[in-house]
mmCIF file of C-alpha atoms and ligand atoms in Angstrom:
data_model
loop_
_atom_site.group_PDB
_atom_site.id
_atom_site.type_symbol
_atom_site.label_atom_id
_atom_site.label_comp_id
_atom_site.label_asym_id
_atom_site.label_seq_id
_atom_site.Cartn_x
_atom_site.Cartn_y
_atom_site.Cartn_z
ATOM 1 C CA SER A 1 0.001 0.004 -0.002
ATOM 2 C CA ILE A 2 1.042 3.614 -0.527
ATOM 3 C CA GLN A 3 2.473 5.181 2.612
ATOM 4 C CA PHE A 4 3.696 8.624 1.565
ATOM 5 C CA VAL A 5 2.314 10.759 -1.228
ATOM 6 C CA LEU A 6 4.252 13.943 -1.891
ATOM 7 C CA HIS A 7 2.449 16.324 -4.220
ATOM 8 C CA LYS A 8 4.448 19.239 -5.681
ATOM 9 C CA VAL A 9 6.373 19.622 -2.430
ATOM 10 C CA SER A 10 8.920 22.374 -2.125
ATOM 11 C CA LYS A 11 10.918 23.850 0.722
ATOM 12 C CA THR A 12 12.528 27.286 0.612
ATOM 13 C CA TYR A 13 14.381 28.369 3.734
ATOM 14 C CA SER A 14 14.469 32.089 3.052
ATOM 15 C CA SER A 15 12.160 33.982 0.730
ATOM 16 C CA GLY A 16 13.710 34.964 -2.554
ATOM 17 C CA SER A 17 16.242 32.135 -2.528
ATOM 18 C CA LYS A 18 15.819 29.044 -4.676
ATOM 19 C CA PRO A 19 14.148 26.029 -3.094
ATOM 20 C CA ALA A 20 16.405 23.661 -1.103
ATOM 21 C CA LEU A 21 13.963 21.004 -2.225
ATOM 22 C CA GLY A 22 11.504 20.605 -5.065
ATOM 23 C CA PRO A 23 9.038 20.910 -6.382
ATOM 24 C CA VAL A 24 8.931 17.113 -6.128
ATOM 25 C CA SER A 25 6.045 14.678 -6.440
ATOM 26 C CA LEU A 26 6.606 11.097 -5.383
ATOM 27 C CA ARG A 27 5.133 8.071 -3.704
ATOM 28 C CA ILE A 28 6.649 5.725 -1.180
ATOM 29 C CA GLU A 29 5.113 2.287 -0.651
ATOM 30 C CA ALA A 30 4.929 0.696 2.765
ATOM 31 C CA GLY A 31 7.835 -1.703 3.229
ATOM 32 C CA GLU A 32 10.114 -0.136 0.636
ATOM 33 C CA MET A 33 13.811 0.320 1.186
ATOM 34 C CA ILE A 34 15.261 3.316 -0.590
ATOM 35 C CA SER A 35 18.658 4.928 -0.516
ATOM 36 C CA ILE A 36 18.849 8.543 -1.574
ATOM 37 C CA LEU A 37 22.146 9.536 -3.107
ATOM 38 C CA GLY A 38 23.275 13.102 -3.669
ATOM 39 C CA GLN A 39 26.073 15.587 -3.100
ATOM 40 C CA SER A 40 26.145 17.832 -0.064
ATOM 41 C CA GLY A 41 23.494 20.528 -0.474
ATOM 42 C CA ALA A 42 21.327 18.417 -2.792
ATOM 43 C CA GLY A 43 18.406 18.597 -0.344
ATOM 44 C CA LYS A 44 18.589 15.120 1.192
ATOM 45 C CA SER A 45 18.335 16.201 4.833
ATOM 46 C CA THR A 46 15.553 18.605 3.953
ATOM 47 C CA LEU A 47 13.579 15.766 2.386
ATOM 48 C CA LEU A 48 14.160 13.529 5.434
ATOM 49 C CA ARG A 49 13.082 16.236 7.867
ATOM 50 C CA LEU A 50 9.954 16.911 5.811
ATOM 51 C CA LEU A 51 9.073 13.201 5.820
ATOM 52 C CA ALA A 52 9.633 13.111 9.579
ATOM 53 C CA GLY A 53 7.213 16.011 10.001
ATOM 54 C CA LEU A 54 9.965 18.093 11.554
ATOM 55 C CA GLU A 55 9.965 20.848 8.991
ATOM 56 C CA GLN A 56 7.235 23.023 7.492
ATOM 57 C CA LEU A 57 6.543 22.801 3.791
ATOM 58 C CA THR A 58 6.699 25.911 1.639
ATOM 59 C CA GLU A 59 4.392 24.493 -1.020
ATOM 60 C CA GLY A 60 2.552 21.278 -1.783
ATOM 61 C CA THR A 61 1.238 18.474 0.399
ATOM 62 C CA ILE A 62 2.553 15.354 2.082
ATOM 63 C CA ASP A 63 0.076 12.620 2.921
ATOM 64 C CA PHE A 64 1.046 9.825 5.275
ATOM 65 C CA GLU A 65 -1.284 6.835 5.201
ATOM 66 C CA GLY A 66 -3.973 8.905 3.551
ATOM 67 C CA LYS A 67 -3.869 11.859 5.956
ATOM 68 C CA PRO A 68 -2.002 15.136 5.606
ATOM 69 C CA LEU A 69 1.331 14.999 7.427
ATOM 70 C CA ALA A 70 1.959 18.720 7.270
ATOM 71 C CA GLY A 71 0.711 21.644 5.223
ATOM 72 C CA PRO A 72 2.044 25.132 4.637
ATOM 73 C CA GLN A 73 -0.254 26.629 7.294
ATOM 74 C CA GLU A 74 0.217 23.875 9.825
ATOM 75 C CA LYS A 75 2.442 24.027 12.831
ATOM 76 C CA LEU A 76 5.575 21.944 13.111
ATOM 77 C CA ILE A 77 4.774 18.376 14.075
ATOM 78 C CA ALA A 78 7.583 17.259 16.330
ATOM 79 C CA GLY A 79 8.569 13.621 16.268
ATOM 80 C CA HIS A 80 5.655 11.881 14.594
ATOM 81 C CA GLU A 81 5.086 8.576 16.420
ATOM 82 C CA ALA A 82 4.934 6.374 13.370
ATOM 83 C CA ILE A 83 8.019 7.890 11.776
ATOM 84 C CA ALA A 84 11.464 7.805 13.385
ATOM 85 C CA LEU A 85 14.467 9.824 12.241
ATOM 86 C CA VAL A 86 17.994 8.750 13.176
ATOM 87 C CA HIS A 87 20.272 11.783 13.086
ATOM 88 C CA GLN A 88 23.857 11.838 12.029
ATOM 89 C CA ASP A 89 25.044 13.237 15.353
ATOM 90 C CA PHE A 90 23.454 10.637 17.618
ATOM 91 C CA LYS A 91 22.676 12.118 20.999
ATOM 92 C CA LEU A 92 22.930 9.314 23.509
ATOM 93 C CA ALA A 93 22.671 9.526 27.283
ATOM 94 C CA HIS A 94 26.114 8.843 28.729
ATOM 95 C CA ALA A 95 26.842 7.190 32.075
ATOM 96 C CA THR A 96 24.328 4.468 31.360
ATOM 97 C CA THR A 97 24.448 1.108 29.629
ATOM 98 C CA VAL A 98 23.501 0.127 26.112
ATOM 99 C CA GLU A 99 20.583 -1.964 27.327
ATOM 100 C CA LEU A 100 19.199 0.775 29.596
ATOM 101 C CA ASN A 101 19.534 3.275 26.773
ATOM 102 C CA ILE A 102 17.223 1.153 24.658
ATOM 103 C CA ARG A 103 14.779 0.328 27.489
ATOM 104 C CA GLN A 104 14.492 4.023 28.284
ATOM 105 C CA MET A 105 12.696 4.580 24.990
ATOM 106 C CA LEU A 106 9.792 2.380 26.110
ATOM 107 C CA ARG A 107 9.272 3.939 29.543
ATOM 108 C CA GLY A 108 6.117 5.850 30.322
ATOM 109 C CA ARG A 109 4.220 4.387 27.402
ATOM 110 C CA GLY A 110 2.196 1.900 29.410
ATOM 111 C CA ILE A 111 4.005 -1.058 27.904
ATOM 112 C CA PRO A 112 4.092 -4.146 30.163
ATOM 113 C CA ASP A 113 7.526 -5.006 31.612
ATOM 114 C CA LYS A 114 7.622 -8.354 29.875
ATOM 115 C CA LEU A 115 7.062 -6.738 26.476
ATOM 116 C CA ILE A 116 9.688 -4.093 27.235
ATOM 117 C CA GLN A 117 12.161 -6.887 27.953
ATOM 118 C CA GLN A 118 11.205 -8.803 24.839
ATOM 119 C CA ARG A 119 11.465 -5.800 22.529
ATOM 120 C CA THR A 120 14.725 -4.640 24.065
ATOM 121 C CA ARG A 121 16.209 -8.086 23.504
ATOM 122 C CA GLN A 122 15.018 -8.056 19.906
ATOM 123 C CA ALA A 123 16.490 -4.592 19.310
ATOM 124 C CA LEU A 124 19.831 -5.690 20.795
ATOM 125 C CA GLN A 125 19.809 -8.702 18.504
ATOM 126 C CA LEU A 126 18.835 -6.790 15.363
ATOM 127 C CA CYS A 127 21.490 -4.154 15.910
ATOM 128 C CA ARG A 128 24.219 -6.646 16.808
ATOM 129 C CA LEU A 129 24.601 -5.198 20.310
ATOM 130 C CA GLU A 130 23.931 -8.269 22.475
ATOM 131 C CA ARG A 131 27.552 -8.663 23.523
ATOM 132 C CA LEU A 132 27.703 -4.984 24.385
ATOM 133 C CA LYS A 133 24.509 -4.640 26.391
ATOM 134 C CA GLU A 134 26.263 -3.989 29.705
ATOM 135 C CA ARG A 135 28.720 -1.506 28.216
ATOM 136 C CA LYS A 136 28.672 2.196 29.057
ATOM 137 C CA ILE A 137 27.896 4.459 26.104
ATOM 138 C CA GLU A 138 31.188 6.351 26.285
ATOM 139 C CA THR A 139 33.118 3.125 25.670
ATOM 140 C CA LEU A 140 31.408 2.417 22.333
ATOM 141 C CA SER A 141 32.933 2.981 18.910
ATOM 142 C CA GLY A 142 31.236 5.210 16.338
ATOM 143 C CA GLY A 143 29.748 2.240 14.525
ATOM 144 C CA GLU A 144 28.370 0.777 17.751
ATOM 145 C CA LYS A 145 26.853 4.137 18.717
ATOM 146 C CA GLN A 146 25.265 4.335 15.272
ATOM 147 C CA ARG A 147 23.653 0.897 15.765
ATOM 148 C CA LEU A 148 22.510 1.893 19.267
ATOM 149 C CA SER A 149 20.794 4.978 17.826
ATOM 150 C CA ILE A 150 19.010 2.703 15.373
ATOM 151 C CA ALA A 151 18.067 0.260 18.163
ATOM 152 C CA ARG A 152 16.550 3.159 20.114
ATOM 153 C CA ALA A 153 14.549 4.254 17.097
ATOM 154 C CA TRP A 154 13.460 0.767 16.107
ATOM 155 C CA VAL A 155 12.408 -0.386 19.592
ATOM 156 C CA THR A 156 9.438 1.992 19.515
ATOM 157 C CA LYS A 157 8.267 0.090 16.409
ATOM 158 C CA PRO A 158 7.947 2.945 13.943
ATOM 159 C CA LYS A 159 6.414 2.168 10.564
ATOM 160 C CA VAL A 160 9.085 4.231 8.874
ATOM 161 C CA LEU A 161 12.752 4.519 9.745
ATOM 162 C CA LEU A 162 14.598 7.487 8.256
ATOM 163 C CA LEU A 163 18.393 7.691 8.539
ATOM 164 C CA ASP A 164 20.680 10.630 7.815
ATOM 165 C CA GLU A 165 24.080 9.459 6.499
ATOM 166 C CA PRO A 166 24.112 6.258 8.590
ATOM 167 C CA PHE A 167 27.265 4.915 6.939
ATOM 168 C CA SER A 168 29.434 7.987 7.245
ATOM 169 C CA ASN A 169 32.638 7.548 9.232
ATOM 170 C CA LEU A 170 32.225 3.777 9.583
ATOM 171 C CA ASP A 171 34.945 1.284 8.744
ATOM 172 C CA ALA A 172 34.229 -1.676 6.474
ATOM 173 C CA LEU A 173 33.260 -4.057 9.310
ATOM 174 C CA HIS A 174 30.831 -1.611 10.894
ATOM 175 C CA LYS A 175 29.379 -0.831 7.469
ATOM 176 C CA GLU A 176 28.723 -4.537 6.909
ATOM 177 C CA ALA A 177 27.081 -4.921 10.333
ATOM 178 C CA LEU A 178 24.931 -1.851 9.737
ATOM 179 C CA SER A 179 23.881 -2.964 6.298
ATOM 180 C CA GLN A 180 22.809 -6.345 7.747
ATOM 181 C CA THR A 181 20.841 -4.525 10.450
ATOM 182 C CA LEU A 182 19.043 -2.318 7.913
ATOM 183 C CA ARG A 183 18.214 -5.349 5.764
ATOM 184 C CA ASP A 184 16.825 -7.191 8.814
ATOM 185 C CA ILE A 185 14.729 -4.171 9.885
ATOM 186 C CA HIS A 186 13.388 -3.942 6.338
ATOM 187 C CA GLN A 187 12.643 -7.703 6.321
ATOM 188 C CA LEU A 188 10.538 -7.232 9.451
ATOM 189 C CA GLY A 189 8.292 -4.884 7.496
ATOM 190 C CA THR A 190 9.589 -1.409 8.296
ATOM 191 C CA THR A 191 9.897 1.161 5.523
ATOM 192 C CA VAL A 192 13.567 2.191 5.439
ATOM 193 C CA LEU A 193 14.824 5.360 3.800
ATOM 194 C CA TRP A 194 18.371 6.554 4.164
ATOM 195 C CA VAL A 195 20.474 9.273 2.591
ATOM 196 C CA THR A 196 24.123 9.326 1.657
ATOM 197 C CA HIS A 197 26.581 11.335 -0.432
ATOM 198 C CA ASP A 198 28.631 8.179 -1.091
ATOM 199 C CA ALA A 199 27.742 6.265 -4.268
ATOM 200 C CA GLU A 200 29.446 3.083 -3.041
ATOM 201 C CA ASP A 201 27.331 3.104 0.143
ATOM 202 C CA ALA A 202 24.157 3.936 -1.767
ATOM 203 C CA LEU A 203 24.660 1.011 -4.125
ATOM 204 C CA SER A 204 25.814 -1.470 -1.443
ATOM 205 C CA ILE A 205 22.365 -2.731 -0.465
ATOM 206 C CA PRO A 206 20.196 -4.251 -3.189
ATOM 207 C CA GLN A 207 17.149 -1.971 -3.177
ATOM 208 C CA LYS A 208 15.962 1.212 -4.818
ATOM 209 C CA VAL A 209 18.243 4.156 -5.318
ATOM 210 C CA TRP A 210 17.028 7.700 -5.907
ATOM 211 C CA VAL A 211 19.585 10.216 -7.076
ATOM 212 C CA MET A 212 19.079 13.811 -5.881
ATOM 213 C CA LYS A 213 20.535 16.949 -7.425
ATOM 214 C CA ASN A 214 19.666 20.594 -6.773
ATOM 215 C CA GLY A 215 16.629 19.684 -4.713
ATOM 216 C CA LYS A 216 15.167 17.334 -7.317
ATOM 217 C CA ILE A 217 15.121 13.577 -7.773
ATOM 218 C CA VAL A 218 16.856 13.173 -11.113
ATOM 219 C CA GLN A 219 17.124 9.401 -11.382
ATOM 220 C CA LYS A 220 15.455 6.309 -9.898
ATOM 221 C CA GLY A 221 16.537 2.727 -10.316
ATOM 222 C CA SER A 222 18.138 -0.389 -8.968
ATOM 223 C CA PRO A 223 21.819 -0.147 -7.980
ATOM 224 C CA GLN A 224 22.696 -1.882 -11.275
ATOM 225 C CA GLU A 225 20.689 0.619 -13.312
ATOM 226 C CA ILE A 226 22.188 3.606 -11.512
ATOM 227 C CA TYR A 227 25.658 2.121 -11.830
ATOM 228 C CA THR A 228 25.434 1.546 -15.576
ATOM 229 C CA GLN A 229 23.749 4.892 -16.421
ATOM 230 C CA PRO A 230 25.778 7.439 -14.477
HETATM 231 P P1 ADP B 1 21.945 17.697 1.927
HETATM 232 O O1 ADP B 1 21.366 16.973 3.077
HETATM 233 O O2 ADP B 1 21.765 16.987 0.626
HETATM 234 O O3 ADP B 1 23.359 18.112 2.156
HETATM 235 P P2 ADP B 1 20.295 19.874 2.791
HETATM 236 O O4 ADP B 1 18.869 19.473 2.727
HETATM 237 O O5 ADP B 1 20.974 19.869 4.112
HETATM 238 O O6 ADP B 1 21.091 19.033 1.716
HETATM 239 O O7 ADP B 1 20.440 21.338 2.190
HETATM 240 C C1 ADP B 1 19.879 21.738 0.934
HETATM 241 C C2 ADP B 1 20.080 23.234 0.795
HETATM 242 O O8 ADP B 1 19.314 23.925 1.770
HETATM 243 C C3 ADP B 1 21.506 23.694 1.009
HETATM 244 O O9 ADP B 1 21.754 24.758 0.120
HETATM 245 C C4 ADP B 1 21.520 24.155 2.466
HETATM 246 O O10 ADP B 1 22.503 25.131 2.669
HETATM 247 C C5 ADP B 1 20.125 24.681 2.637
HETATM 248 N N1 ADP B 1 19.646 24.533 4.004
HETATM 249 C C6 ADP B 1 19.489 23.379 4.678
HETATM 250 N N2 ADP B 1 19.003 23.589 5.917
HETATM 251 C C7 ADP B 1 18.862 24.922 6.022
HETATM 252 C C8 ADP B 1 18.387 25.778 7.062
HETATM 253 N N3 ADP B 1 17.985 25.284 8.247
HETATM 254 N N4 ADP B 1 18.372 27.098 6.824
HETATM 255 C C9 ADP B 1 18.757 27.599 5.645
HETATM 256 N N5 ADP B 1 19.205 26.862 4.625
HETATM 257 C C10 ADP B 1 19.257 25.531 4.811
HETATM 258 P P1 ADP B 2 23.941 17.283 6.175
HETATM 259 O O1 ADP B 2 25.305 17.041 6.746
HETATM 260 O O2 ADP B 2 22.947 16.241 6.526
HETATM 261 O O3 ADP B 2 23.982 17.635 4.732
HETATM 262 P P2 ADP B 2 23.867 20.025 6.714
HETATM 263 O O4 ADP B 2 25.322 20.130 7.016
HETATM 264 O O5 ADP B 2 23.348 20.512 5.398
HETATM 265 O O6 ADP B 2 23.390 18.545 6.942
HETATM 266 O O7 ADP B 2 23.026 20.721 7.844
HETATM 267 C C1 ADP B 2 23.289 20.516 9.204
HETATM 268 C C2 ADP B 2 22.389 21.470 9.986
HETATM 269 O O8 ADP B 2 22.647 22.804 9.606
HETATM 270 C C3 ADP B 2 20.912 21.241 9.726
HETATM 271 O O9 ADP B 2 20.199 21.378 10.930
HETATM 272 C C4 ADP B 2 20.529 22.309 8.754
HETATM 273 O O10 ADP B 2 19.185 22.700 8.932
HETATM 274 C C5 ADP B 2 21.462 23.427 9.101
HETATM 275 N N1 ADP B 2 21.845 24.189 7.886
HETATM 276 C C6 ADP B 2 22.332 23.688 6.724
HETATM 277 N N2 ADP B 2 22.559 24.643 5.829
HETATM 278 C C7 ADP B 2 22.191 25.802 6.446
HETATM 279 C C8 ADP B 2 22.180 27.169 6.053
HETATM 280 N N3 ADP B 2 22.578 27.554 4.839
HETATM 281 N N4 ADP B 2 21.740 28.070 6.941
HETATM 282 C C9 ADP B 2 21.327 27.697 8.139
HETATM 283 N N5 ADP B 2 21.296 26.433 8.598
HETATM 284 C C10 ADP B 2 21.737 25.490 7.741
#
């Protein structure tokens, strides 16, 4: 089923300047996995923030599951429940453990303890953090922190997981672990959308690639198609 419908969406940060994004019209199906590739300034983060409901549109409409996500006159919707955004600069609570950091996300939501335990275990497993569950945050490597940020986002069971440059600054081993994690999360039915400026990273997972340039999506295809028609 269709999850997002973007109709002639554009975003201009200051009046008179050219749009950082759009106008773009596109659809995203539930359960898709898409990597968005583009140079710095192409509008990737703007698109992610709009999809997360964290930014006001300048023009157009975004529907999420048949209802408007945000309109030009609407107020900022902070942190839409069904849609989780993992930032590049993961802000994690220090002085606590990996496991507690994940559990924390489920507190105060009326979720039974047993379910909290079960979901936390699943998140640890998915994000390859089981061996590290007792570790303090400040002892983790960049790649481990990245996976913890994803575990924290995933454990709340969003329908859509958006990631801003998840592969940046990771070595080959951490990239491989992360790519497995994203594939597993996708397999479990979550829509996964991530942005990168690195063509190799964008093409590393077999899914859809959208190429962005100057605020527009200029090419869509499989990694093979993108690779052979540069
Ligand atoms: P990318 O993520 O592809 O690097 P961005 O969406 O961050 O692209 O930026 C697209 C354009 O919009 C750039 O020209 C950037 O300078 C501008 N921009 C992004 N965020 C803001 C902002 N908060 N205020 C003003 N301009 C912004
Ligand atoms: P990314 O690394 O994802 O491309 P950017 O470096 O473009 O992100 O943006 C990082 C932060 O700076 C964002 O919060 C964005 O809104 C803000 N920003 C980007 N460009 C501008 C700009 N020209 N003026 C003001 N804020 C900006």
